[in-house]
GROMACS .gro file of N, CA, C and O in nm:
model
  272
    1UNK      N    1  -7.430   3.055   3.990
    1UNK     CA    2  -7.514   2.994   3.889
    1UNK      C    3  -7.430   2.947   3.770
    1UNK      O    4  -7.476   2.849   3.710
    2UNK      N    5  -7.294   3.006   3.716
    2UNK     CA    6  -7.257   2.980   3.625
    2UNK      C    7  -7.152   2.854   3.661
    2UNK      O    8  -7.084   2.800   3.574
    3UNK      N    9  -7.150   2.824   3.779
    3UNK     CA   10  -7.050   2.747   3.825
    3UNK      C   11  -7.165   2.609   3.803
    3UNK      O   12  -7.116   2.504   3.763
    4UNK      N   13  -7.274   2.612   3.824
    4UNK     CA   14  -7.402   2.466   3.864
    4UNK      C   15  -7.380   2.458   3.739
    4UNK      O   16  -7.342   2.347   3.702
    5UNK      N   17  -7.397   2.590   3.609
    5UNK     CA   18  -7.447   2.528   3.503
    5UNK      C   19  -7.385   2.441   3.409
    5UNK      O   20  -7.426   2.367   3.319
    6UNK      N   21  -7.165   2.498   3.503
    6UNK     CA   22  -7.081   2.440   3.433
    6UNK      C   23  -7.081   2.285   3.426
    6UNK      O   24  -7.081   2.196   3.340
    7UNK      N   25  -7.079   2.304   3.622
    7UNK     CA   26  -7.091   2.160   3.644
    7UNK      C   27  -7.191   2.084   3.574
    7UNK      O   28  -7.149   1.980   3.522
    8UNK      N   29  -7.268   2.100   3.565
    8UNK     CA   30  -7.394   2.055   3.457
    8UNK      C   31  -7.350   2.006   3.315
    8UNK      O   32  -7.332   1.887   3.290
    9UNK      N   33  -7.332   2.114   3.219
    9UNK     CA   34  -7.259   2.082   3.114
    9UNK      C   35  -7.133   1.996   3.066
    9UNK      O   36  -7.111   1.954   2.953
   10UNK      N   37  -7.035   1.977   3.219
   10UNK     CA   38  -6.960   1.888   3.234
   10UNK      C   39  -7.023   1.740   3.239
   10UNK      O   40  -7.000   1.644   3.165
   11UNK      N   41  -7.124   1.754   3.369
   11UNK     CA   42  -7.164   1.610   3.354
   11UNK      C   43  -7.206   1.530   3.262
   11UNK      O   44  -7.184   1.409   3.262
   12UNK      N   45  -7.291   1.610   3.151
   12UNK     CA   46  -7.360   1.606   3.044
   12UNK      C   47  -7.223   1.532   2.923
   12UNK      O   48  -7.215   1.423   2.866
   13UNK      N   49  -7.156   1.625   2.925
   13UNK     CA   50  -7.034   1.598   2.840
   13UNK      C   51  -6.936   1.450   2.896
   13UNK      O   52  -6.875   1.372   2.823
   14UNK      N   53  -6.943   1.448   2.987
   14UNK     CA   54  -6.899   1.303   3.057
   14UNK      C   55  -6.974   1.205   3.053
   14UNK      O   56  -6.925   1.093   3.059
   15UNK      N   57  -7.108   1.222   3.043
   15UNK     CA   58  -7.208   1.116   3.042
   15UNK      C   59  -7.204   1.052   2.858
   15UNK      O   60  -7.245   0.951   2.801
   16UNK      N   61  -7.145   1.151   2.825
   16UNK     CA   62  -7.215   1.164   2.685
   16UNK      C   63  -7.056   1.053   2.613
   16UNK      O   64  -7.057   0.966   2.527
   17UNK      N   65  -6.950   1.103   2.687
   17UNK     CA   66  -6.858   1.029   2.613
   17UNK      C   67  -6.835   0.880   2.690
   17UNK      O   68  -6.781   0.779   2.644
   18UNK      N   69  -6.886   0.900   2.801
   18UNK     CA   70  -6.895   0.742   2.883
   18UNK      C   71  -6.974   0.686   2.821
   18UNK      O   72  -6.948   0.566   2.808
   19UNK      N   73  -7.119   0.740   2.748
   19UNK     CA   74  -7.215   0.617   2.710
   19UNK      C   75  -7.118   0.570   2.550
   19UNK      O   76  -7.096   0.459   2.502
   20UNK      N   77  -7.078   0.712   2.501
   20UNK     CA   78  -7.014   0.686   2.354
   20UNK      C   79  -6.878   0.518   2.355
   20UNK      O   80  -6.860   0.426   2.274
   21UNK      N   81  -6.813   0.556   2.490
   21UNK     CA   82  -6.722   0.437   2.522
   21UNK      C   83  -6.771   0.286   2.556
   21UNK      O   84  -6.722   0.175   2.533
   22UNK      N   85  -6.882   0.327   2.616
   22UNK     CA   86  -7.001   0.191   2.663
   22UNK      C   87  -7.033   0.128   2.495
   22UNK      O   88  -7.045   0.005   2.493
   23UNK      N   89  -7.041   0.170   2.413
   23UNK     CA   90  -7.128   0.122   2.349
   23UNK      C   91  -7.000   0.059   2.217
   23UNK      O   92  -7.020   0.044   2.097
   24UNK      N   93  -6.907   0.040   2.277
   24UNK     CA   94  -6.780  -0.032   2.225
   24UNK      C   95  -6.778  -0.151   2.208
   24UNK      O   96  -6.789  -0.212   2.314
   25UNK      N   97  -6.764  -0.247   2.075
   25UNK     CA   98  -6.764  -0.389   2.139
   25UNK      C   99  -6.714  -0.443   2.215
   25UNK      O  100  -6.757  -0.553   2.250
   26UNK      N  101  -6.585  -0.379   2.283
   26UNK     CA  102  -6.480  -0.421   2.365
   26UNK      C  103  -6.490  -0.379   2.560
   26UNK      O  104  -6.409  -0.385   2.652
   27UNK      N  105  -6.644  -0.335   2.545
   27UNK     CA  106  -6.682  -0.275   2.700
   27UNK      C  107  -6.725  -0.397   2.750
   27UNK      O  108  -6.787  -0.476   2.679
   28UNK      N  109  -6.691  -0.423   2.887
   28UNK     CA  110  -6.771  -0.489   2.961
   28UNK      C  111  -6.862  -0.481   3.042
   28UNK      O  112  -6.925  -0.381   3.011
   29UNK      N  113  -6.918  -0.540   3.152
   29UNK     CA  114  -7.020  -0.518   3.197
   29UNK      C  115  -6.972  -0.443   3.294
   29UNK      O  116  -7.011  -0.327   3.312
   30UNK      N  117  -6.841  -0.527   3.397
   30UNK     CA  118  -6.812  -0.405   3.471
   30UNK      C  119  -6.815  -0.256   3.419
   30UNK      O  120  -6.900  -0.184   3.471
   31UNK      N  121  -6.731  -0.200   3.322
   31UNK     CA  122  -6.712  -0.110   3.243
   31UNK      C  123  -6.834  -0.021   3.282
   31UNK      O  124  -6.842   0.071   3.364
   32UNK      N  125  -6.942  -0.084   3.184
   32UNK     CA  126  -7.073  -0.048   3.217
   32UNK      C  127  -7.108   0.004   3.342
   32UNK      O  128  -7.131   0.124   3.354
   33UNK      N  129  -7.114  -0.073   3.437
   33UNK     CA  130  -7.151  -0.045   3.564
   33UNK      C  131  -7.113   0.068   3.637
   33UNK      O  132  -7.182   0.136   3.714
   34UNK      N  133  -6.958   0.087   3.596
   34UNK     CA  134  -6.891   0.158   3.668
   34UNK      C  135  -6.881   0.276   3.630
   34UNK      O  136  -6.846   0.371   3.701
   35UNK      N  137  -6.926   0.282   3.453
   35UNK     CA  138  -6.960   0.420   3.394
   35UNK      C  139  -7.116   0.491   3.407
   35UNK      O  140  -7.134   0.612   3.406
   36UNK      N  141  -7.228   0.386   3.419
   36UNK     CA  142  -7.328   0.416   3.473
   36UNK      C  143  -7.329   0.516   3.641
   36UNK      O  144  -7.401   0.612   3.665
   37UNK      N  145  -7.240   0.464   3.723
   37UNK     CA  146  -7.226   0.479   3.818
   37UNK      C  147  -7.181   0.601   3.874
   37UNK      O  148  -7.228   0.664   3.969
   38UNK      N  149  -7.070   0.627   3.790
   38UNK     CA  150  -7.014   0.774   3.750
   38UNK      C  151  -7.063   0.917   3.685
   38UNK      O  152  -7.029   1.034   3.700
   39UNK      N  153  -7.162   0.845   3.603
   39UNK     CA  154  -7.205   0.919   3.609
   39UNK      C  155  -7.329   0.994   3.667
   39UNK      O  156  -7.340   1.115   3.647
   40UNK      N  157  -7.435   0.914   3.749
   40UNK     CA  158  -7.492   0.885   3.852
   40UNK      C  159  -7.463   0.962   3.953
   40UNK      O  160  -7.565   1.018   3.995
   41UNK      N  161  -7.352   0.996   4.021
   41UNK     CA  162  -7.278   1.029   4.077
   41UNK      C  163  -7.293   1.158   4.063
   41UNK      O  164  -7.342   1.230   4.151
   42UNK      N  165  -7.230   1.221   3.894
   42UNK     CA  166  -7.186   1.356   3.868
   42UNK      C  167  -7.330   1.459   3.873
   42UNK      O  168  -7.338   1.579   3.898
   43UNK      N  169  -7.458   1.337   3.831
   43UNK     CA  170  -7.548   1.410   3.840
   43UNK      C  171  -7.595   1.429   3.960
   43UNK      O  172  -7.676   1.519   3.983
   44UNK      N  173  -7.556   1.356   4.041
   44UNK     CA  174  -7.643   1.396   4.221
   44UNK      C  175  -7.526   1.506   4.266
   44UNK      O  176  -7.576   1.610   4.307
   45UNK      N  177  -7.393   1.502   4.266
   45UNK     CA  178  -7.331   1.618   4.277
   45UNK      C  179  -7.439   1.776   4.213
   45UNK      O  180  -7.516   1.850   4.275
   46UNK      N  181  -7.407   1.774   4.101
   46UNK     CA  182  -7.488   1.887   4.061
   46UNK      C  183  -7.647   1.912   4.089
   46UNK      O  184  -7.691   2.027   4.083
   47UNK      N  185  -7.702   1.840   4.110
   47UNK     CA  186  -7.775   1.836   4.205
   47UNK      C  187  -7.791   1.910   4.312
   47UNK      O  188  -7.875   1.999   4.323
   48UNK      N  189  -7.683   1.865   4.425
   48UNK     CA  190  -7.695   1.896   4.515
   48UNK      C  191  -7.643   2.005   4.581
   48UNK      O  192  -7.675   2.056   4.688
   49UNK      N  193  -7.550   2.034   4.493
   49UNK     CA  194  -7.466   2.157   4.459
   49UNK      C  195  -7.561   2.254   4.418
   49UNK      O  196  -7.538   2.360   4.477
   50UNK      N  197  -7.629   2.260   4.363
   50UNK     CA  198  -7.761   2.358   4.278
   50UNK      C  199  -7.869   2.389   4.398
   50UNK      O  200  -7.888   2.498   4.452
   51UNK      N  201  -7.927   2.276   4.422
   51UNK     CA  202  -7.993   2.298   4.592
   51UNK      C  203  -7.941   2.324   4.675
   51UNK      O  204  -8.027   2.337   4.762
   52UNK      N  205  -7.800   2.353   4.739
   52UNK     CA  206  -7.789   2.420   4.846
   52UNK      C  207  -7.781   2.568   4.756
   52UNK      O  208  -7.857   2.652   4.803
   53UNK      N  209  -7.715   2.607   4.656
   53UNK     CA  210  -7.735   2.743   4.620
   53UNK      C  211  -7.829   2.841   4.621
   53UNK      O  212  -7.827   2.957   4.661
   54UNK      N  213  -7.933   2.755   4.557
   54UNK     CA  214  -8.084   2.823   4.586
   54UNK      C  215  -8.123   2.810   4.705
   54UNK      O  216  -8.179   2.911   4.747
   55UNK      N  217  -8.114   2.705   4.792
   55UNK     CA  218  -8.120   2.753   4.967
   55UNK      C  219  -8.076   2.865   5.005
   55UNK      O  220  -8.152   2.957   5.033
   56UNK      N  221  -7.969   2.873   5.011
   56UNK     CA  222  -7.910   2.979   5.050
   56UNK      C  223  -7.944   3.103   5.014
   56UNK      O  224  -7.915   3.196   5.090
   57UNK      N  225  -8.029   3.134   4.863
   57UNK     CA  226  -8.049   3.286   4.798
   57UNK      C  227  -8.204   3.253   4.857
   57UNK      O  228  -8.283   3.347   4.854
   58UNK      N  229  -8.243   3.143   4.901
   58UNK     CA  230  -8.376   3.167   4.918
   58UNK      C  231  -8.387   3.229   5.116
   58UNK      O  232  -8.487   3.251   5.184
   59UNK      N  233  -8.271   3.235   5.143
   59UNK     CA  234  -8.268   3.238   5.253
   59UNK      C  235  -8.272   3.124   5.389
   59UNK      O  236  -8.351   3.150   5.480
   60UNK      N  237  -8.201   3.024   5.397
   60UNK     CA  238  -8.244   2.924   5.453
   60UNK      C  239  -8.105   2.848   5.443
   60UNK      O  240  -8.094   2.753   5.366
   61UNK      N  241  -7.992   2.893   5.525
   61UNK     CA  242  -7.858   2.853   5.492
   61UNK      C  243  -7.892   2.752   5.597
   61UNK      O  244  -7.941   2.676   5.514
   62UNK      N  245  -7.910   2.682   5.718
   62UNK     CA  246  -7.946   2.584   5.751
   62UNK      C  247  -7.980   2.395   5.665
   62UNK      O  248  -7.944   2.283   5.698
   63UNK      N  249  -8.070   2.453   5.539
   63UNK     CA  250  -8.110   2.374   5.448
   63UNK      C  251  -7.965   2.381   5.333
   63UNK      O  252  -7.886   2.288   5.352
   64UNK      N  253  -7.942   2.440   5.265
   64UNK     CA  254  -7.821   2.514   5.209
   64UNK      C  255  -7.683   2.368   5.267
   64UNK      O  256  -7.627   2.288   5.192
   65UNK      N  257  -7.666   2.381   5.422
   65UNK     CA  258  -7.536   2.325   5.459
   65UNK      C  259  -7.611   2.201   5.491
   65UNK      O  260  -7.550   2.179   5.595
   66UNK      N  261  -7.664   2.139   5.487
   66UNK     CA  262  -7.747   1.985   5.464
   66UNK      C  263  -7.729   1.975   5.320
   66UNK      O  264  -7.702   1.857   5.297
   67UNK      N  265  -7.731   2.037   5.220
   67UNK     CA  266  -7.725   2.017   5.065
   67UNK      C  267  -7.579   1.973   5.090
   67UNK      O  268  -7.538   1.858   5.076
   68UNK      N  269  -7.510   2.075   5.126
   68UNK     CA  270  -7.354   2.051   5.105
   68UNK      C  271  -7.293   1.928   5.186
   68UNK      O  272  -7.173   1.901   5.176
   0.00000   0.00000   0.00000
């Protein structure tokens, strides 16, 4: 749990300084895209990382290694 929540707080903190960099006059659209994207990303990781955990304590490691 303390590992989801890190990852969590990471993504949060990455999202947070990607939008802070986005909002540069000197960003472009790619830029944009590709920081949207990323972070997009970090959140379906944790995500999915979080749902197989609770699979697994819920009993149901089957569902669990489909998360992973």
């Amino acid at each position: 749990m303390k590992k989801l929540l890190l990852l969590t707080l990471l993504a949060g903190a990455t999202a947070s300084s990607i939008r802070a960099e986005a909002q540069t006059p000197s960003a472009s659209p790619t830029m944009d895209n590709l920081n949207a994207a990323y972070t997009g990303e970090a959140q379906a990781s944790a995500f999915y990382t979080g749902s197989a955990r609770q699979a697994q304590r819920d009993g149901f490691p089957d569902v669990a290694k489909l998360f992973r």
